[in-house]
Short mmCIF file of C-alpha atoms and ligand atoms in Angstrom, two decimals:
data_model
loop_
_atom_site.label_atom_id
_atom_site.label_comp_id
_atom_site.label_asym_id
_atom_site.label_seq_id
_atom_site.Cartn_x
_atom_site.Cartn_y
_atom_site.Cartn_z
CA UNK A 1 28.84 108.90 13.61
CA UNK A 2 27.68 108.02 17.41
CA UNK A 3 24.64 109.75 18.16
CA UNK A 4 23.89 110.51 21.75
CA UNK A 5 20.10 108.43 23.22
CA UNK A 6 17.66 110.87 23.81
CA UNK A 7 15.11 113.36 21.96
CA UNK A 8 18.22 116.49 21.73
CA UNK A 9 19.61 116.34 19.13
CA UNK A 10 23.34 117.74 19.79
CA UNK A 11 25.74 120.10 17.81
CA UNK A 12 28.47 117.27 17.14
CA UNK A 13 26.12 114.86 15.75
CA UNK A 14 24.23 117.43 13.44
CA UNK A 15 27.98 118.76 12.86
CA UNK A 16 28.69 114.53 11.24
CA UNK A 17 25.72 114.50 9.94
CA UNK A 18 26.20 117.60 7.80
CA UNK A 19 29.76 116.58 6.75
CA UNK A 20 28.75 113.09 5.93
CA UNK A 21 25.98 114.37 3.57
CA UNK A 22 27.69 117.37 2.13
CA UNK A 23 29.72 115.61 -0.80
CA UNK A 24 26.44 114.27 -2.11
CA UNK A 25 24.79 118.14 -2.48
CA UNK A 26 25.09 119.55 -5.53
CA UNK A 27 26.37 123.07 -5.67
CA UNK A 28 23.94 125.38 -6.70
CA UNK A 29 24.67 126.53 -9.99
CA UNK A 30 27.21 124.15 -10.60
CA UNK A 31 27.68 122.47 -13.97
CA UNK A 32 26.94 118.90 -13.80
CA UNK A 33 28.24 116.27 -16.01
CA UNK A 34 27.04 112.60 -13.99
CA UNK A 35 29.66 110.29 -15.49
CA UNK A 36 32.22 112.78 -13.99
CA UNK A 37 31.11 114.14 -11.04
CA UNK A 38 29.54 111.64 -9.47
CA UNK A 39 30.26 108.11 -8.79
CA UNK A 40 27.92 105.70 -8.13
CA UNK A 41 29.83 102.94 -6.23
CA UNK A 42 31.29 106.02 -3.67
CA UNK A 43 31.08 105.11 -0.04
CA UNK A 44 32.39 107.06 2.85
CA UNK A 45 35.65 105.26 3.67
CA UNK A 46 34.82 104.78 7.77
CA UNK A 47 32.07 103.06 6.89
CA UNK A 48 31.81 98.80 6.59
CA UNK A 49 28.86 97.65 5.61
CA UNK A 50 28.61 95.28 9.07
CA UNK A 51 28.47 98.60 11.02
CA UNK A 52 26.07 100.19 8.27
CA UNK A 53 23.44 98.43 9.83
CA UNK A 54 23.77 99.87 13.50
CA UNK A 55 23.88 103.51 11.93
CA UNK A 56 20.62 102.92 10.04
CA UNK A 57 18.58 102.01 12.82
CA UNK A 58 19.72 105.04 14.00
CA UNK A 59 19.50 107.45 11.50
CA UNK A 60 15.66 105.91 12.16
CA UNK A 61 14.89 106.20 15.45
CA UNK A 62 16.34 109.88 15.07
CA UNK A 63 13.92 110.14 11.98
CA UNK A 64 11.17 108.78 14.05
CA UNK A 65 11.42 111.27 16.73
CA UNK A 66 11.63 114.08 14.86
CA UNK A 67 8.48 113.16 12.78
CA UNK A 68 6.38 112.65 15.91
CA UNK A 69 7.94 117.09 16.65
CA UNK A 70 7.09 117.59 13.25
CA UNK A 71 3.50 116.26 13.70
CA UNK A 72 3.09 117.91 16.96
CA UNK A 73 4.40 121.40 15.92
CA UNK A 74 1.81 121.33 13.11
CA UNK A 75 4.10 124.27 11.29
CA UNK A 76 5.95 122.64 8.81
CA UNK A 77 6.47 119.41 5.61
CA UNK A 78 8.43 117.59 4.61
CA UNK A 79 8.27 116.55 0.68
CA UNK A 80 10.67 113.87 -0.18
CA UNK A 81 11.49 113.51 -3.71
CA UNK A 82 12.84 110.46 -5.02
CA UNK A 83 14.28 110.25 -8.57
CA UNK A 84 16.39 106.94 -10.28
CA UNK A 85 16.34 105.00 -13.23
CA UNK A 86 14.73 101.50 -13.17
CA UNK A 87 15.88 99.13 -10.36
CA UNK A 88 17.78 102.53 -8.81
CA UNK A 89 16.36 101.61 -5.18
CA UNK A 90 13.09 103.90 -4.39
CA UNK A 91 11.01 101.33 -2.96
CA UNK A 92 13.51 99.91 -0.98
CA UNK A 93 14.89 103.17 0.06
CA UNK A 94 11.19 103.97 0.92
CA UNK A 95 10.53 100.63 2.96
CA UNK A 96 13.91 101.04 4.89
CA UNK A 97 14.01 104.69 5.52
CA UNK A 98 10.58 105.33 6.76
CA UNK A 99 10.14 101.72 8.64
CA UNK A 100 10.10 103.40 12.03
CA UNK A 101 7.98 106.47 11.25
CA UNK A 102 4.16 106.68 12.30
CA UNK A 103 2.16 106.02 9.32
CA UNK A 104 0.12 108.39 9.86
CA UNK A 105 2.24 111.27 9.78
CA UNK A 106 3.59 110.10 5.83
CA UNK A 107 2.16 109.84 2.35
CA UNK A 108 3.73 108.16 -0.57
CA UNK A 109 2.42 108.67 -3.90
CA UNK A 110 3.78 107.11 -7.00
CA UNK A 111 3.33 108.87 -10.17
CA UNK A 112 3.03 107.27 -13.49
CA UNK A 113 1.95 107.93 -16.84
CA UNK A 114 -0.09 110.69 -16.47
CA UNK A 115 -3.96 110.05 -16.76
CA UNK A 116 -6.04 112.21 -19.59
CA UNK A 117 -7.54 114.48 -16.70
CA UNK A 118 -4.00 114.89 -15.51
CA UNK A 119 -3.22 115.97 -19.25
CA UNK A 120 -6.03 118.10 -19.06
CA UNK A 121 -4.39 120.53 -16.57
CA UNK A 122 -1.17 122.03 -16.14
CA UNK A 123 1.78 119.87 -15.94
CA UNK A 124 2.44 120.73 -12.22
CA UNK A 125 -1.08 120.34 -11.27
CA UNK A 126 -1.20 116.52 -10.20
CA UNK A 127 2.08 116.88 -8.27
CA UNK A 128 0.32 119.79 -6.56
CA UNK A 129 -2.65 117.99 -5.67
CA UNK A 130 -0.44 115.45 -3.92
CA UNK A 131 1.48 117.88 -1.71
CA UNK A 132 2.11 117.28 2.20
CA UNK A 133 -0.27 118.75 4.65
CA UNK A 134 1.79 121.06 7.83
CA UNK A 135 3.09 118.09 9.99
CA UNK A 136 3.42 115.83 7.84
CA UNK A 137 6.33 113.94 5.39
CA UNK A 138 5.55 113.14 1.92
CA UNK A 139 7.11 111.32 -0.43
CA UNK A 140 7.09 111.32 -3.83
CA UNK A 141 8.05 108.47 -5.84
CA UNK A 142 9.29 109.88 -9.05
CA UNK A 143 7.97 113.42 -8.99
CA UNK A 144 7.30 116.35 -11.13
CA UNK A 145 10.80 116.02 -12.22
CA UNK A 146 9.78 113.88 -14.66
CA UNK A 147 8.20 116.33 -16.35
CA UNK A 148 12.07 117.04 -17.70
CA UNK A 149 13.31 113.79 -17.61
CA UNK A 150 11.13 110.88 -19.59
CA UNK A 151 9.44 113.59 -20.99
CA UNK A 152 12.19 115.03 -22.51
CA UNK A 153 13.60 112.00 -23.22
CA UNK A 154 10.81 110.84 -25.05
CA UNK A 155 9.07 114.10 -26.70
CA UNK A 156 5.91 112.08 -27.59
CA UNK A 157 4.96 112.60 -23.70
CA UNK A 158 5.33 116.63 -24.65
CA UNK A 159 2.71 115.85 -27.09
CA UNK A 160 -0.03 114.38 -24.92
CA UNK A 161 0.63 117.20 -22.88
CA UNK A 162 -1.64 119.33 -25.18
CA UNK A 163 0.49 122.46 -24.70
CA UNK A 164 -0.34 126.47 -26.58
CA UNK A 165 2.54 126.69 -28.96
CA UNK A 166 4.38 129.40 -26.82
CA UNK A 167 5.03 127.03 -23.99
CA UNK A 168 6.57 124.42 -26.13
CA UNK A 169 9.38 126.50 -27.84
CA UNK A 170 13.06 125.06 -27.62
CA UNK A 171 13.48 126.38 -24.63
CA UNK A 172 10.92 124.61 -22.87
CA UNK A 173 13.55 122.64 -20.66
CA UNK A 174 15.14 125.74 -19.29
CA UNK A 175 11.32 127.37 -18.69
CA UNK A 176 10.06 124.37 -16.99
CA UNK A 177 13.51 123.98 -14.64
CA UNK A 178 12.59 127.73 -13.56
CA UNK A 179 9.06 127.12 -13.21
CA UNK A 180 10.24 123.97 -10.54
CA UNK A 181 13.03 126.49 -9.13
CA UNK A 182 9.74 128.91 -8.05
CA UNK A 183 7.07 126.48 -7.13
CA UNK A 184 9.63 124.82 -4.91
CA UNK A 185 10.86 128.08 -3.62
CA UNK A 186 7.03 129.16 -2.57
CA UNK A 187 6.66 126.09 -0.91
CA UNK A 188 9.92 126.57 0.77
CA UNK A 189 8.78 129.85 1.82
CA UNK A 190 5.41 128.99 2.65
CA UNK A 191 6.95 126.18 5.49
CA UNK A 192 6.97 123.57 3.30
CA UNK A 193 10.94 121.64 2.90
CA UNK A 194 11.77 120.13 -0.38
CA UNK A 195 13.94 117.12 -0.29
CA UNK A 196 15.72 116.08 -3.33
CA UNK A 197 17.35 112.69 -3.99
CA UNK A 198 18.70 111.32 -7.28
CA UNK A 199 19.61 107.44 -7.12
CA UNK A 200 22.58 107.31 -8.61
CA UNK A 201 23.06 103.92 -10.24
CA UNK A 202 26.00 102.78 -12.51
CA UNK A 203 24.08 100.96 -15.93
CA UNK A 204 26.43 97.54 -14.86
CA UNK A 205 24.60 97.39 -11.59
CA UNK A 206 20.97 97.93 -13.47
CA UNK A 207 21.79 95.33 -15.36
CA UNK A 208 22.52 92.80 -12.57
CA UNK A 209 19.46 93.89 -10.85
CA UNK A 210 17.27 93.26 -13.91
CA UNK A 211 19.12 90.11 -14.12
CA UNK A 212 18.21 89.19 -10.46
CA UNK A 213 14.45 90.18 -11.16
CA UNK A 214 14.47 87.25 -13.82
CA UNK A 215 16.62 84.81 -11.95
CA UNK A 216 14.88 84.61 -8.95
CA UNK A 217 10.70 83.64 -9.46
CA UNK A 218 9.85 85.78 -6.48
CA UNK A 219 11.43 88.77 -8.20
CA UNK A 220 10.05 88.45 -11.46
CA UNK A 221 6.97 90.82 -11.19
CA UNK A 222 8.93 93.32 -10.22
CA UNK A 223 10.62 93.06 -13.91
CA UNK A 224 9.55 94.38 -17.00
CA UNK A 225 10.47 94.41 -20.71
CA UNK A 226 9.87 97.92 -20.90
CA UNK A 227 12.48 98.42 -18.06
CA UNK A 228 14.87 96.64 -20.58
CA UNK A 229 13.33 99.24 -23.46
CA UNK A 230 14.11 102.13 -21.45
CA UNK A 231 17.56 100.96 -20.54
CA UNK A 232 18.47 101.81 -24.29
CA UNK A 233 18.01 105.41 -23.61
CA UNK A 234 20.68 105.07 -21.19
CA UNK A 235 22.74 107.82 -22.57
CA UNK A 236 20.03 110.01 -23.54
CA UNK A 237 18.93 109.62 -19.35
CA UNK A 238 21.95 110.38 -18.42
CA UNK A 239 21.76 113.60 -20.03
CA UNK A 240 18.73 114.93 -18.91
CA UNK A 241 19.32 114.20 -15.21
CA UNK A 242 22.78 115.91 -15.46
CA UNK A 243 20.68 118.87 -17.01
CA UNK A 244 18.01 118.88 -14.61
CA UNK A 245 20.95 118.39 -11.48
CA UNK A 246 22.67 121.74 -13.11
CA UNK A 247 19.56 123.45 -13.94
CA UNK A 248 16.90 122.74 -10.44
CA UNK A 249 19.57 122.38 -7.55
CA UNK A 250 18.94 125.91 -5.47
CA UNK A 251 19.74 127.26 -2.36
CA UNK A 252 16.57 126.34 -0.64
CA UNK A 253 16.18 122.77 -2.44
CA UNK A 254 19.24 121.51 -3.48
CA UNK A 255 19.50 118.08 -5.30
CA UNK A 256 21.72 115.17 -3.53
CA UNK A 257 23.40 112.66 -5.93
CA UNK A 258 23.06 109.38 -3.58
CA UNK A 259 25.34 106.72 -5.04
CA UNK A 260 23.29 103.68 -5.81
CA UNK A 261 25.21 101.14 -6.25
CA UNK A 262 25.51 99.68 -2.32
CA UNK A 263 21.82 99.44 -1.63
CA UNK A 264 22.77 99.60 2.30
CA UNK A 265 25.30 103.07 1.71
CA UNK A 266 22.50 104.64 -0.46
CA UNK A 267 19.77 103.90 2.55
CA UNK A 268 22.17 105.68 4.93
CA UNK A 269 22.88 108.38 2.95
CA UNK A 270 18.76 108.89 2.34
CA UNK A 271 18.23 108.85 6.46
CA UNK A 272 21.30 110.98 6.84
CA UNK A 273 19.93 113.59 4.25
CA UNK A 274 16.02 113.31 6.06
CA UNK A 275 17.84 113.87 9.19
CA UNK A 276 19.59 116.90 8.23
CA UNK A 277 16.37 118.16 6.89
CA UNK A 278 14.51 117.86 10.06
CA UNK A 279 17.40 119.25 12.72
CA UNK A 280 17.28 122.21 10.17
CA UNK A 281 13.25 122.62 10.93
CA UNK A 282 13.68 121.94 14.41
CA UNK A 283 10.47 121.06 15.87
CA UNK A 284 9.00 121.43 19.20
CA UNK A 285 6.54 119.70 21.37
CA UNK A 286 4.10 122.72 21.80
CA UNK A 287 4.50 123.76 25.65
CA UNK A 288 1.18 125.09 27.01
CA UNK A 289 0.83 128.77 28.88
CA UNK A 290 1.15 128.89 32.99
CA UNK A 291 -2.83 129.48 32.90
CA UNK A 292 -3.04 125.83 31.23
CA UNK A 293 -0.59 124.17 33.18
CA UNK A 294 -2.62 125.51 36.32
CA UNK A 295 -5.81 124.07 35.02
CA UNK A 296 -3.97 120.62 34.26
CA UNK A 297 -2.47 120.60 37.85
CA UNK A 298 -6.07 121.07 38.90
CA UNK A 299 -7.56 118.69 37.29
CA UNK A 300 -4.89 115.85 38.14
CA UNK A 301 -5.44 116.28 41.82
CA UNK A 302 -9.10 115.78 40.91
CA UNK A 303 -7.94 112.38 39.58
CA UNK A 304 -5.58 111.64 42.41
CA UNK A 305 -8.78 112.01 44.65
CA UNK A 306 -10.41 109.24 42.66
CA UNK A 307 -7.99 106.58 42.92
CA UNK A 308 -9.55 103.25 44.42
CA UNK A 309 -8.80 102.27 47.32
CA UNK A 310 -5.11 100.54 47.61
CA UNK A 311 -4.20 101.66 43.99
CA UNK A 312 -1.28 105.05 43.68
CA UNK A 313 -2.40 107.86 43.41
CA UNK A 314 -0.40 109.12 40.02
CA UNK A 315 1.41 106.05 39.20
CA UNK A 316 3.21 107.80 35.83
CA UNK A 317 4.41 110.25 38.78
CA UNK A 318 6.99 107.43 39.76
CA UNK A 319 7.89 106.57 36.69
CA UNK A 320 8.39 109.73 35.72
CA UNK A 321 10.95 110.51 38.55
CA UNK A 322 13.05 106.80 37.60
CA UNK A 323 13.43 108.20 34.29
CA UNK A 324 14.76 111.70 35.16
CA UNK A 325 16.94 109.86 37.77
CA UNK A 326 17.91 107.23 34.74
CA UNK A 327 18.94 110.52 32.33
P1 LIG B 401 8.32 100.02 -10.17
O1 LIG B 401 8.75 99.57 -11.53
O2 LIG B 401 9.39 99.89 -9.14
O3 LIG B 401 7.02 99.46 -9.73
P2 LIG B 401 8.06 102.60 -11.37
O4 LIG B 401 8.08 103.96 -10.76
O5 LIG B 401 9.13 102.28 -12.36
O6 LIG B 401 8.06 101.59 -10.19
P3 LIG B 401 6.24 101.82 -13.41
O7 LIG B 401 4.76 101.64 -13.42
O8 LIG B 401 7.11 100.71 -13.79
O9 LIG B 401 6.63 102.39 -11.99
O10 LIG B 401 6.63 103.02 -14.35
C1 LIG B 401 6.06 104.27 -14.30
C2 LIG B 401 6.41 104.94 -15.60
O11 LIG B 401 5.71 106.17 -15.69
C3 LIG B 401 7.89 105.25 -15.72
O12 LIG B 401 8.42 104.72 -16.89
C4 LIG B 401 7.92 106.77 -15.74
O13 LIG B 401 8.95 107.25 -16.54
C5 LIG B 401 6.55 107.08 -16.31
N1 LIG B 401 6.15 108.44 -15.99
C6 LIG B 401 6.15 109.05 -14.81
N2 LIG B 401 5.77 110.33 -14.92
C7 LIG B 401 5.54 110.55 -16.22
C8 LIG B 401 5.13 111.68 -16.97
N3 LIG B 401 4.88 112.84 -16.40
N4 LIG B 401 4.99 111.54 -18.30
C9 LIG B 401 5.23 110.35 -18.87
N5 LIG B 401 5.62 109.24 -18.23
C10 LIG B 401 5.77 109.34 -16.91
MG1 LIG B 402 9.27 100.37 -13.40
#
C-alpha cells in the first residue's frame, strides 16, 4: 500500500485501502459466531511487521490531514468506537492512531461504571452527552455498546439500571440492538460517521498480557484482579459480542472485527479503517467567493506597501512558487 505525498488523496490508494480493510467488515446481517469467523492472530500476508511501521506513519499523516479538512469544513464527525476485552489494545490503539492528529480537533472519553445520575436517565443518555461536535473526531473508549455486553453479561448492571418492567422483557437485547441501529442511523444521517471497532483478542494472548502487567513493575497498575475475575466470563463474552456483531453491524455503521493479537497489525488495521472513513466524507478546505478573494488581494497589496525598507515585499509569495515548482 504506497500512498502518493500530498493532501489528494488518489483512487488507487483509497482502492488498497478499501480492499485491505474489507475482510475485517462484518456483513450486515450476517450471522456471527467469533471463534469461527474471525481469527484473531490474522494478518494480511504482504505485510512484515519491519515494514508495518513505515505504513503506520502513514496511515497517520493521511489521518492527520484529513482531520485538519474535517475541522475546516465544519460539516461533519467522526465517532470512533472502540470495543475489546481487558488488555485487547484501546489505549494503545488510541495513543498510536491519533499521535499525529491536532488535539484539538479529538475527544476521548472513557466510560465506566455508570454513575447514579447516569442511572438516573436513559441508558443512551451519557453516551449522548459525550457525542462529537461538526469537525471534530471522537472517540469512545468502550461505548454504549456496553450497554449489551457487561451488562448482559452480568444482569445485576440491568438492575441498577432502574428500568419500567416493559423495557426489561426477554427481549431486551434485541430492543436495545435496534434502539443502537436508529440512534446511530440519525446520527449518520444528521452528518455525524460512526466508526465501529471490536479488538479481537484470542484468551491465550490476554493471558500473556495480564502476565506481562505483573511481570514487569512498571506495568503493574495497569493490572487488576478484577481483569482476572472477568476473564472467567470468557465464554459468556464471547457470546454477547458475537450477538451484538450479528445484531448492530448496518449499512451505515458497520462493525470491523480487528484481530488483536499483533498489537502493530491491529494499529494498522484501526488507521486503515479511520482512513477509509474520512476519504468517504471527503472534506474540503472552504474556498472563499471572487468578491472575497478581491478584498484579500486588496488588502495584501496594502501590506506589500508596508514592508520596511530592504525586507520582500510578500516573502510566502516565493515560497509559495518553490513549492508549486517542487510538486
Ligand atoms: P483500563 O483497564 O485499560 O484502564 P478499562 O476500560 O478496562 O480501561 P476500567 O476502569 O478497568 O477501565 O473498567 C471499566 C469497567 O466499567 C469495565 O469493566 C466495564 O465493563 C465497566 N462498564 C463500562 N460501561 C458499563 C456499563 N454501562 N454498565 C456497567 N459496567 C460498565
Ligand atoms: Mg480494565
Amino acid at each position: 500500500m504506497r500512498v502518493r505525498k500530498g493532501p489528494a488523496m488518489n483512487e488507487v490508494t483509497a482502492k488498497r485501502i478499501a480492499e485491505f480493510i474489507a475482510p475485517l467488515r462484518v456483513r450486515p446481517g450476517a450471522k456471527v459466531k467469533l471463534g469461527k469467523d474471525f481469527d484473531p492472530r490474522y494478518k494480511a500476508d504482504f505485510l512484515k511487521k519491519k515494514d508495518g511501521r513505515e505504513l503506520l506513519r502513514t496511515g497517520i499523516s493521511l489521518l492527520a490531514e484529513y482531520q485538519r479538512r474535517l475541522a475546516a469544513q465544519n460539516s461533519h464527525g467522526v465517532l470512533m468506537c472502540l470495543q475489546a476485552l481487558d488488555a485487547g489494545g484501546k489505549d494503545g490503539t488510541i495513543r498510536h492512531v491519533m499521535s499525529g492528529v491536532n488535539p484539538q480537533g479529538v475527544q476521548v472519553h472513557n466510560f465506566k461504571v455508570p454513575s447514579t445520575e447516569e442511572l438516573d436517565h436513559d441508558y443512551l443518555w451519557r453516551y449522548a452527552c459525550r457525542l462529537p461536535e461538526r469537525g471534530e473526531i471522537g472517540i469512545f473508549n468502550r461505548s454504549h455498546y456496553e450497554e449489551v455486553l457487561v451488562v448482559r453479561v452480568h444482569p445485576e448492571h440491568l438492575v441498577r439500571q432502574k428500568l419500567p418492567p416493559e423495557a426489561k422483557g426477554k427481549d431486551v437485547w434485541e430492543r436495545r440492538y435496534r434502539e443502537i441501529n436508529d440512534w446511530e442511523r440519525y446520527l449518520t444521517d444528521n452528518g455525524f460517521h460512526v466508526v465501529k471497532l471490536f479488538l479481537n483478542l484470542s484468551k491465550e494472548e490476554q493471558r500473556i498480557r495480564f502476565l506481562k502487567r505483573i511481570d514487569v513493575p512498571d506495568r503493574n497498575w495497569k493490572f487488576s484482579a478484577a481483569d482476572v475475575r472477568e476473564r472467567e466470563y470468557w465464554d459468556d463474552y464471547q457470546v454477547a459480542f458475537s450477538e451484538m456483531l450479528s445484531g448492530t453491524s448496518t449499512s451505515w455503521a458497520p462493525w470491523y472485527v480487528i484481530p488483536a493479537d499483533r498489537k502493530w497489525f491491529a494499529r494498522i488495521c484501526a488507521a486503515a479503517i479511520m482512513v477509509h472513513t474520512l476519504i468517504d466524507i471527503d472534506p474540503q478546505y472552504p474556498t472563499v467567493s471572487a468578491e472575497a478573494r478581491a478584498d484579500l488581494l486588496d488588502v495584501r497589496k496594502r501590506l506589500e506597501k508596508e514592508a520596511p525598507k530592504g525586507a520582500a515585499a510578500d516573502p510566502y509569495e516565493k515560497k509559495i512558487a518553490a513549492h508549486k515548482r517542487a510538486g
